[in-house]
Amino acid sequence: MTRLSSNVPDEMAGMRLDQVLAELFSEYSRSKLQTWVKAGKVTVNGRVLKPKDRLEGGEDVEVDAEAERVIECVAESIPLDIVYEDEALLIINKPAGLVVHPAVGNWTGTLQNALLSHCPALDTLPRAGLVHRIDKETSGLLMVAKTLPAHTSLVRQLQEREINREYLAVTKGRMIAGGTVDEPIGRHPHDRIRYVVRMNGKEAVTHYRVVERFSRNTLIRVKLETGRTHQIRVHMAHIHFPLVGDQVYGGRFQMPAQCGERLERILRSFKRQALHAEKLGLVHPLTDEYCEWVQEMPEDMKELLAAFRENDQH
């Protein structure tokens, strides 16, 4: 339980209680503050008021910011690759194959289950502090808030596009140059698993640049402005450069011409989209300093790239 207290400045005279709270305790969301007011956990000079009640200035405000259990998810002892941790923040390197949070078909064995085992207090935060997600078969960096103020800060940064997220991806096809895809994304009208570029979808902006070219494939670095579901996979498929191994958006599997034995073996066994969340940058919720983490790509993608290079030399 956290008890917050403050004195209402005279310049806030005439403002509503909910507006004053949003100014005084900006690290918490307006909806959470209103919930506490309605639950009687906010007092003004010892009295419980309504959110719309106006203040005169000079009052003493106290908030009983008692965290409430919001997670209906079982803690499971699943190993975590923790890149960074402090009292407010966790940075996780998620392996390919690990689902981020429970959903139909995956109620257990997820990253969220693992987080609750590692830090039980996360059961008071939405989705155990998970602020964003990456697909099951995508590897790489994820941020997790450990406190409600940190969660509010990171969500705001995401909404205001202040989080730096960069990915490495391997495409089918040889790109000539980088570029930007600025196309809205929405659910497929007939297949609820898939997403597509559609005019009534949500805004989605993806920047990409070439890192390395092969005879029939390209390693690219991708930077997200928005964070739509399957965004990189959908946008790359839309411009006819789907990701290697993408079984949803990559089309029918075809072995490229002049493919050596090693490359053929690796391509046939590569059953996930070749996508890795390599870099994550954010303003730390406690220090207000910009922090950045980089996680090199996993061995399966390294092996894939090595096979492309070797094949091109023959």
mmCIF file of C-alpha atoms in Angstrom:
data_model
loop_
_atom_site.group_PDB
_atom_site.id
_atom_site.type_symbol
_atom_site.label_atom_id
_atom_site.label_comp_id
_atom_site.label_asym_id
_atom_site.label_seq_id
_atom_site.Cartn_x
_atom_site.Cartn_y
_atom_site.Cartn_z
ATOM 1 C CA MET A 1 0.000 0.000 0.000
ATOM 2 C CA THR A 2 1.218 3.489 -0.910
ATOM 3 C CA ARG A 3 -0.088 6.647 0.763
ATOM 4 C CA LEU A 4 0.180 9.768 -1.351
ATOM 5 C CA SER A 5 -0.244 13.256 0.033
ATOM 6 C CA SER A 6 -0.032 16.805 -1.292
ATOM 7 C CA ASN A 7 -1.231 20.322 -0.666
ATOM 8 C CA VAL A 8 -3.426 21.878 -3.352
ATOM 9 C CA PRO A 9 -1.693 25.012 -4.747
ATOM 10 C CA ASP A 10 -3.723 28.231 -4.640
ATOM 11 C CA GLU A 11 -3.531 28.516 -8.449
ATOM 12 C CA MET A 12 -5.682 25.352 -8.711
ATOM 13 C CA ALA A 13 -8.597 27.060 -6.953
ATOM 14 C CA GLY A 14 -11.845 26.336 -8.809
ATOM 15 C CA MET A 15 -10.584 23.166 -10.445
ATOM 16 C CA ARG A 16 -12.410 19.857 -10.061
ATOM 17 C CA LEU A 17 -10.991 17.220 -7.748
ATOM 18 C CA ASP A 18 -10.274 14.786 -10.587
ATOM 19 C CA GLN A 19 -8.412 17.533 -12.500
ATOM 20 C CA VAL A 20 -6.366 18.451 -9.428
ATOM 21 C CA LEU A 21 -5.439 14.805 -8.801
ATOM 22 C CA ALA A 22 -4.339 14.394 -12.419
ATOM 23 C CA GLU A 23 -1.997 17.366 -11.976
ATOM 24 C CA LEU A 24 -0.661 16.461 -8.540
ATOM 25 C CA PHE A 25 -0.210 12.723 -9.187
ATOM 26 C CA SER A 26 0.466 12.632 -12.921
ATOM 27 C CA GLU A 27 2.352 9.340 -12.641
ATOM 28 C CA TYR A 28 -1.029 7.594 -12.269
ATOM 29 C CA SER A 29 -3.670 7.379 -14.973
ATOM 30 C CA ARG A 30 -6.826 9.514 -14.721
ATOM 31 C CA SER A 31 -9.020 6.405 -14.731
ATOM 32 C CA LYS A 32 -7.121 4.874 -11.804
ATOM 33 C CA LEU A 33 -7.331 8.117 -9.814
ATOM 34 C CA GLN A 34 -11.082 8.354 -10.455
ATOM 35 C CA THR A 35 -11.490 4.753 -9.333
ATOM 36 C CA TRP A 36 -9.792 5.602 -6.043
ATOM 37 C CA VAL A 37 -11.974 8.696 -5.565
ATOM 38 C CA LYS A 38 -15.167 6.692 -6.108
ATOM 39 C CA ALA A 39 -13.905 3.977 -3.741
ATOM 40 C CA GLY A 40 -13.421 6.537 -0.971
ATOM 41 C CA LYS A 41 -9.640 6.212 -1.010
ATOM 42 C CA VAL A 42 -9.107 9.949 -1.602
ATOM 43 C CA THR A 43 -9.697 12.485 1.147
ATOM 44 C CA VAL A 44 -9.605 16.289 1.025
ATOM 45 C CA ASN A 45 -9.025 17.773 4.485
ATOM 46 C CA GLY A 46 -10.215 14.420 5.803
ATOM 47 C CA ARG A 47 -13.451 14.404 3.780
ATOM 48 C CA VAL A 48 -14.422 12.126 0.904
ATOM 49 C CA LEU A 49 -15.543 14.167 -2.132
ATOM 50 C CA LYS A 50 -16.836 13.402 -5.607
ATOM 51 C CA PRO A 51 -14.603 13.669 -8.711
ATOM 52 C CA LYS A 52 -16.478 16.761 -9.968
ATOM 53 C CA ASP A 53 -16.378 18.650 -6.660
ATOM 54 C CA ARG A 54 -14.400 21.887 -6.997
ATOM 55 C CA LEU A 55 -11.586 22.819 -4.643
ATOM 56 C CA GLU A 56 -10.675 26.198 -3.162
ATOM 57 C CA GLY A 57 -6.900 25.796 -2.992
ATOM 58 C CA GLY A 58 -4.813 25.081 0.094
ATOM 59 C CA GLU A 59 -6.514 21.787 0.971
ATOM 60 C CA ASP A 60 -4.560 18.707 2.071
ATOM 61 C CA VAL A 61 -5.170 15.765 -0.226
ATOM 62 C CA GLU A 62 -4.391 12.176 0.725
ATOM 63 C CA VAL A 63 -4.670 9.142 -1.554
ATOM 64 C CA ASP A 64 -4.651 5.570 -0.321
ATOM 65 C CA ALA A 65 -3.093 4.098 -3.485
ATOM 66 C CA GLU A 66 -3.658 0.510 -2.493
ATOM 67 C CA ALA A 67 -2.838 -1.824 -5.352
ATOM 68 C CA GLU A 68 -5.604 -4.217 -6.257
ATOM 69 C CA ARG A 69 -5.083 -7.677 -7.655
ATOM 70 C CA VAL A 70 -6.051 -7.520 -11.328
ATOM 71 C CA ILE A 71 -4.363 -10.609 -12.759
ATOM 72 C CA GLU A 72 -6.243 -13.875 -13.187
ATOM 73 C CA CYS A 73 -3.186 -15.839 -14.185
ATOM 74 C CA VAL A 74 -1.222 -18.559 -12.404
ATOM 75 C CA ALA A 75 2.454 -18.087 -11.570
ATOM 76 C CA GLU A 76 4.663 -20.702 -13.222
ATOM 77 C CA SER A 77 8.366 -21.326 -12.719
ATOM 78 C CA ILE A 78 9.594 -20.701 -16.260
ATOM 79 C CA PRO A 79 13.185 -19.514 -16.859
ATOM 80 C CA LEU A 80 13.537 -15.861 -17.877
ATOM 81 C CA ASP A 81 16.404 -14.245 -19.772
ATOM 82 C CA ILE A 82 16.558 -10.957 -17.848
ATOM 83 C CA VAL A 83 18.614 -8.292 -19.606
ATOM 84 C CA TYR A 84 18.007 -5.557 -17.005
ATOM 85 C CA GLU A 85 16.047 -5.157 -13.769
ATOM 86 C CA ASP A 86 15.545 -2.498 -11.115
ATOM 87 C CA GLU A 87 12.688 -1.526 -8.790
ATOM 88 C CA ALA A 88 10.580 -0.073 -11.627
ATOM 89 C CA LEU A 89 11.536 -1.903 -14.788
ATOM 90 C CA LEU A 90 12.290 -5.297 -16.302
ATOM 91 C CA ILE A 91 13.800 -5.833 -19.762
ATOM 92 C CA ILE A 92 13.344 -9.402 -21.010
ATOM 93 C CA ASN A 93 14.932 -11.205 -23.964
ATOM 94 C CA LYS A 94 12.048 -13.384 -25.137
ATOM 95 C CA PRO A 95 12.926 -16.553 -27.039
ATOM 96 C CA ALA A 96 11.014 -17.545 -30.166
ATOM 97 C CA GLY A 97 8.194 -19.938 -29.311
ATOM 98 C CA LEU A 98 7.184 -18.296 -26.013
ATOM 99 C CA VAL A 99 3.699 -16.740 -25.964
ATOM 100 C CA VAL A 100 3.655 -13.336 -24.228
ATOM 101 C CA HIS A 101 0.329 -13.542 -22.384
ATOM 102 C CA PRO A 102 -2.480 -16.093 -21.965
ATOM 103 C CA ALA A 103 -5.169 -16.339 -24.631
ATOM 104 C CA VAL A 104 -7.362 -18.977 -26.217
ATOM 105 C CA GLY A 105 -5.189 -22.027 -26.820
ATOM 106 C CA ASN A 106 -2.372 -20.778 -24.559
ATOM 107 C CA TRP A 107 -3.666 -20.333 -21.015
ATOM 108 C CA THR A 108 -0.413 -21.468 -19.377
ATOM 109 C CA GLY A 109 3.288 -21.546 -20.149
ATOM 110 C CA THR A 110 3.406 -17.882 -21.185
ATOM 111 C CA LEU A 111 5.777 -15.031 -20.377
ATOM 112 C CA GLN A 112 3.084 -13.545 -18.126
ATOM 113 C CA ASN A 113 2.974 -16.771 -16.079
ATOM 114 C CA ALA A 114 6.769 -16.625 -15.763
ATOM 115 C CA LEU A 115 6.741 -12.974 -14.689
ATOM 116 C CA LEU A 116 4.279 -13.662 -11.864
ATOM 117 C CA SER A 117 6.607 -16.363 -10.542
ATOM 118 C CA HIS A 118 9.644 -14.087 -10.754
ATOM 119 C CA CYS A 119 7.870 -11.101 -9.157
ATOM 120 C CA PRO A 120 4.521 -11.960 -7.476
ATOM 121 C CA ALA A 121 3.723 -8.268 -6.855
ATOM 122 C CA LEU A 122 3.120 -7.909 -10.599
ATOM 123 C CA ASP A 123 -0.340 -9.405 -10.044
ATOM 124 C CA THR A 124 -1.501 -5.877 -9.136
ATOM 125 C CA LEU A 125 -0.669 -4.528 -12.607
ATOM 126 C CA PRO A 126 -2.497 -4.956 -15.920
ATOM 127 C CA ARG A 127 -1.135 -8.065 -17.676
ATOM 128 C CA ALA A 128 1.550 -8.399 -14.999
ATOM 129 C CA GLY A 129 3.214 -5.174 -16.135
ATOM 130 C CA LEU A 130 3.504 -6.128 -19.808
ATOM 131 C CA VAL A 131 3.286 -2.870 -21.714
ATOM 132 C CA HIS A 132 3.586 -4.282 -25.237
ATOM 133 C CA ARG A 133 3.944 -7.658 -26.895
ATOM 134 C CA ILE A 134 5.781 -9.404 -29.687
ATOM 135 C CA ASP A 135 4.489 -12.420 -31.576
ATOM 136 C CA LYS A 136 5.029 -15.929 -30.257
ATOM 137 C CA GLU A 137 7.592 -16.801 -32.939
ATOM 138 C CA THR A 138 9.408 -13.447 -32.789
ATOM 139 C CA SER A 139 12.452 -13.225 -30.516
ATOM 140 C CA GLY A 140 13.912 -10.253 -28.692
ATOM 141 C CA LEU A 141 13.441 -7.431 -26.223
ATOM 142 C CA LEU A 142 10.306 -6.671 -24.225
ATOM 143 C CA MET A 143 9.776 -4.088 -21.469
ATOM 144 C CA VAL A 144 7.817 -4.829 -18.299
ATOM 145 C CA ALA A 145 6.714 -2.266 -15.696
ATOM 146 C CA LYS A 146 7.056 -3.306 -12.052
ATOM 147 C CA THR A 147 4.995 -0.466 -10.541
ATOM 148 C CA LEU A 148 1.820 1.368 -11.499
ATOM 149 C CA PRO A 149 3.613 4.709 -12.047
ATOM 150 C CA ALA A 150 6.174 2.975 -14.279
ATOM 151 C CA HIS A 151 3.361 1.299 -16.207
ATOM 152 C CA THR A 152 1.607 4.634 -16.714
ATOM 153 C CA SER A 153 4.868 6.236 -17.900
ATOM 154 C CA LEU A 154 5.699 3.488 -20.396
ATOM 155 C CA VAL A 155 2.159 3.354 -21.787
ATOM 156 C CA ARG A 156 2.257 7.118 -22.302
ATOM 157 C CA GLN A 157 5.618 6.875 -24.071
ATOM 158 C CA LEU A 158 4.228 4.214 -26.368
ATOM 159 C CA GLN A 159 1.143 6.278 -27.141
ATOM 160 C CA GLU A 160 3.266 9.341 -27.884
ATOM 161 C CA ARG A 161 5.682 7.274 -30.028
ATOM 162 C CA GLU A 162 8.652 7.990 -27.776
ATOM 163 C CA ILE A 163 9.747 4.342 -27.436
ATOM 164 C CA ASN A 164 12.519 3.345 -29.849
ATOM 165 C CA ARG A 165 11.886 -0.173 -31.192
ATOM 166 C CA GLU A 166 14.147 -1.631 -33.860
ATOM 167 C CA TYR A 167 14.010 -5.100 -35.368
ATOM 168 C CA LEU A 168 16.144 -7.272 -37.617
ATOM 169 C CA ALA A 169 14.255 -9.231 -40.273
ATOM 170 C CA VAL A 170 15.139 -11.461 -43.221
ATOM 171 C CA THR A 171 12.919 -11.119 -46.264
ATOM 172 C CA LYS A 172 12.215 -13.199 -49.303
ATOM 173 C CA GLY A 173 13.418 -11.258 -52.325
ATOM 174 C CA ARG A 174 16.375 -8.948 -52.897
ATOM 175 C CA MET A 175 15.640 -5.359 -51.936
ATOM 176 C CA ILE A 176 17.272 -2.515 -53.844
ATOM 177 C CA ALA A 177 16.852 0.117 -51.124
ATOM 178 C CA GLY A 178 15.086 0.902 -47.870
ATOM 179 C CA GLY A 179 11.920 2.906 -47.465
ATOM 180 C CA THR A 180 8.767 3.493 -45.448
ATOM 181 C CA VAL A 181 5.421 1.708 -45.502
ATOM 182 C CA ASP A 182 2.625 4.001 -44.341
ATOM 183 C CA GLU A 183 -0.497 1.888 -44.742
ATOM 184 C CA PRO A 184 -3.383 1.262 -42.284
ATOM 185 C CA ILE A 185 -3.747 -2.251 -40.863
ATOM 186 C CA GLY A 186 -6.907 -4.064 -39.771
ATOM 187 C CA ARG A 187 -8.216 -7.577 -39.321
ATOM 188 C CA HIS A 188 -8.708 -9.701 -42.410
ATOM 189 C CA PRO A 189 -12.440 -9.591 -43.302
ATOM 190 C CA HIS A 190 -12.736 -13.409 -43.424
ATOM 191 C CA ASP A 191 -9.759 -14.809 -41.472
ATOM 192 C CA ARG A 192 -9.692 -13.637 -37.840
ATOM 193 C CA ILE A 193 -6.095 -14.781 -37.349
ATOM 194 C CA ARG A 194 -4.684 -12.617 -40.132
ATOM 195 C CA TYR A 195 -4.283 -8.864 -40.506
ATOM 196 C CA VAL A 196 -4.170 -6.947 -43.787
ATOM 197 C CA VAL A 197 -3.627 -3.476 -45.184
ATOM 198 C CA ARG A 198 -7.111 -1.979 -45.439
ATOM 199 C CA MET A 199 -8.335 1.590 -45.744
ATOM 200 C CA ASN A 200 -10.529 1.435 -42.622
ATOM 201 C CA GLY A 201 -7.697 -0.031 -40.531
ATOM 202 C CA LYS A 202 -5.580 1.707 -37.888
ATOM 203 C CA GLU A 203 -2.637 3.904 -38.823
ATOM 204 C CA ALA A 204 0.588 1.917 -39.176
ATOM 205 C CA VAL A 205 4.030 3.252 -40.136
ATOM 206 C CA THR A 206 7.090 1.046 -40.680
ATOM 207 C CA HIS A 207 10.559 2.295 -41.679
ATOM 208 C CA TYR A 208 13.100 -0.156 -43.067
ATOM 209 C CA ARG A 209 16.634 -0.052 -44.436
ATOM 210 C CA VAL A 210 18.893 -2.635 -46.028
ATOM 211 C CA VAL A 211 21.629 -4.132 -43.841
ATOM 212 C CA GLU A 212 22.857 -6.930 -46.121
ATOM 213 C CA ARG A 213 21.776 -8.263 -49.511
ATOM 214 C CA PHE A 214 21.928 -11.848 -50.707
ATOM 215 C CA SER A 215 21.120 -13.233 -54.145
ATOM 216 C CA ARG A 216 17.429 -13.784 -53.331
ATOM 217 C CA ASN A 217 17.000 -12.455 -49.777
ATOM 218 C CA THR A 218 17.667 -9.337 -47.715
ATOM 219 C CA LEU A 219 18.556 -8.619 -44.100
ATOM 220 C CA ILE A 220 16.797 -5.402 -43.084
ATOM 221 C CA ARG A 221 16.596 -3.207 -39.995
ATOM 222 C CA VAL A 222 13.052 -2.116 -39.210
ATOM 223 C CA LYS A 223 11.958 0.784 -37.015
ATOM 224 C CA LEU A 224 8.369 1.031 -35.814
ATOM 225 C CA GLU A 225 6.449 4.266 -35.392
ATOM 226 C CA THR A 226 3.258 2.433 -34.459
ATOM 227 C CA GLY A 227 2.743 -0.983 -32.890
ATOM 228 C CA ARG A 228 -0.064 -2.785 -34.687
ATOM 229 C CA THR A 229 -0.476 -6.550 -34.403
ATOM 230 C CA HIS A 230 1.759 -8.336 -36.962
ATOM 231 C CA GLN A 231 2.733 -4.903 -38.332
ATOM 232 C CA ILE A 232 6.166 -5.734 -39.770
ATOM 233 C CA ARG A 233 4.982 -9.044 -41.203
ATOM 234 C CA VAL A 234 1.898 -7.484 -42.821
ATOM 235 C CA HIS A 235 3.742 -4.472 -44.239
ATOM 236 C CA MET A 236 6.617 -6.506 -45.674
ATOM 237 C CA ALA A 237 4.196 -8.945 -47.297
ATOM 238 C CA HIS A 238 2.222 -5.984 -48.654
ATOM 239 C CA ILE A 239 5.266 -4.695 -50.559
ATOM 240 C CA HIS A 240 6.006 -8.253 -51.783
ATOM 241 C CA PHE A 241 8.950 -8.927 -49.457
ATOM 242 C CA PRO A 242 7.440 -11.333 -46.885
ATOM 243 C CA LEU A 243 9.635 -12.616 -44.086
ATOM 244 C CA VAL A 244 11.479 -15.909 -44.422
ATOM 245 C CA GLY A 245 9.688 -18.626 -42.450
ATOM 246 C CA ASP A 246 6.430 -16.664 -42.048
ATOM 247 C CA GLN A 247 3.791 -19.371 -42.334
ATOM 248 C CA VAL A 248 0.887 -16.893 -42.153
ATOM 249 C CA TYR A 249 1.958 -14.129 -44.529
ATOM 250 C CA GLY A 250 4.823 -15.730 -46.461
ATOM 251 C CA GLY A 251 2.814 -17.679 -49.006
ATOM 252 C CA ARG A 252 3.457 -21.251 -50.092
ATOM 253 C CA PHE A 253 6.934 -22.548 -49.272
ATOM 254 C CA GLN A 254 9.190 -22.612 -52.333
ATOM 255 C CA MET A 255 12.803 -23.693 -52.390
ATOM 256 C CA PRO A 256 14.873 -21.052 -54.242
ATOM 257 C CA ALA A 257 16.756 -22.018 -57.377
ATOM 258 C CA GLN A 258 20.442 -22.898 -57.091
ATOM 259 C CA CYS A 259 20.025 -23.747 -53.440
ATOM 260 C CA GLY A 260 22.858 -25.711 -51.851
ATOM 261 C CA GLU A 261 22.313 -28.686 -49.572
ATOM 262 C CA ARG A 262 23.056 -26.790 -46.332
ATOM 263 C CA LEU A 263 20.786 -23.860 -47.208
ATOM 264 C CA GLU A 264 17.983 -26.215 -48.252
ATOM 265 C CA ARG A 265 18.228 -28.062 -44.932
ATOM 266 C CA ILE A 266 18.135 -24.818 -42.916
ATOM 267 C CA LEU A 267 15.253 -23.313 -44.899
ATOM 268 C CA ARG A 268 13.155 -26.468 -44.497
ATOM 269 C CA SER A 269 13.726 -26.478 -40.727
ATOM 270 C CA PHE A 270 13.207 -22.721 -40.213
ATOM 271 C CA LYS A 271 9.583 -22.759 -39.051
ATOM 272 C CA ARG A 272 9.228 -19.227 -37.649
ATOM 273 C CA GLN A 273 9.256 -15.742 -39.118
ATOM 274 C CA ALA A 274 12.831 -14.450 -39.280
ATOM 275 C CA LEU A 275 12.158 -11.482 -37.006
ATOM 276 C CA HIS A 276 14.078 -10.312 -33.925
ATOM 277 C CA ALA A 277 13.423 -7.317 -31.653
ATOM 278 C CA GLU A 278 17.028 -6.143 -31.433
ATOM 279 C CA LYS A 279 16.898 -2.684 -29.852
ATOM 280 C CA LEU A 280 14.675 -1.047 -27.226
ATOM 281 C CA GLY A 281 15.048 2.533 -26.037
ATOM 282 C CA LEU A 282 12.947 4.469 -23.526
ATOM 283 C CA VAL A 283 12.972 7.218 -20.915
ATOM 284 C CA HIS A 284 13.362 5.535 -17.525
ATOM 285 C CA PRO A 285 10.237 6.105 -15.397
ATOM 286 C CA LEU A 286 12.284 6.930 -12.270
ATOM 287 C CA THR A 287 15.331 8.816 -13.525
ATOM 288 C CA ASP A 288 13.880 10.476 -16.666
ATOM 289 C CA GLU A 289 17.094 9.434 -18.436
ATOM 290 C CA TYR A 290 17.070 7.778 -21.857
ATOM 291 C CA CYS A 291 18.111 4.113 -21.663
ATOM 292 C CA GLU A 292 18.729 1.704 -24.503
ATOM 293 C CA TRP A 293 19.315 -2.038 -24.735
ATOM 294 C CA VAL A 294 20.557 -4.134 -27.660
ATOM 295 C CA GLN A 295 20.175 -7.916 -27.933
ATOM 296 C CA GLU A 296 21.985 -9.773 -30.691
ATOM 297 C CA MET A 297 19.939 -12.089 -32.888
ATOM 298 C CA PRO A 298 19.559 -15.732 -31.792
ATOM 299 C CA GLU A 299 21.523 -18.618 -33.236
ATOM 300 C CA ASP A 300 18.830 -19.795 -35.661
ATOM 301 C CA MET A 301 18.859 -16.443 -37.498
ATOM 302 C CA LYS A 302 22.671 -16.285 -37.425
ATOM 303 C CA GLU A 303 22.793 -19.753 -38.959
ATOM 304 C CA LEU A 304 20.283 -18.732 -41.634
ATOM 305 C CA LEU A 305 22.350 -15.691 -42.643
ATOM 306 C CA ALA A 306 25.569 -17.724 -42.676
ATOM 307 C CA ALA A 307 23.919 -20.228 -45.016
ATOM 308 C CA PHE A 308 22.829 -17.435 -47.387
ATOM 309 C CA ARG A 309 26.389 -16.052 -47.480
ATOM 310 C CA GLU A 310 27.908 -19.470 -48.051
ATOM 311 C CA ASN A 311 25.416 -20.288 -50.812
ATOM 312 C CA ASP A 312 26.143 -17.008 -52.627
ATOM 313 C CA GLN A 313 29.869 -17.821 -52.724
ATOM 314 C CA HIS A 314 29.315 -21.023 -54.697
#
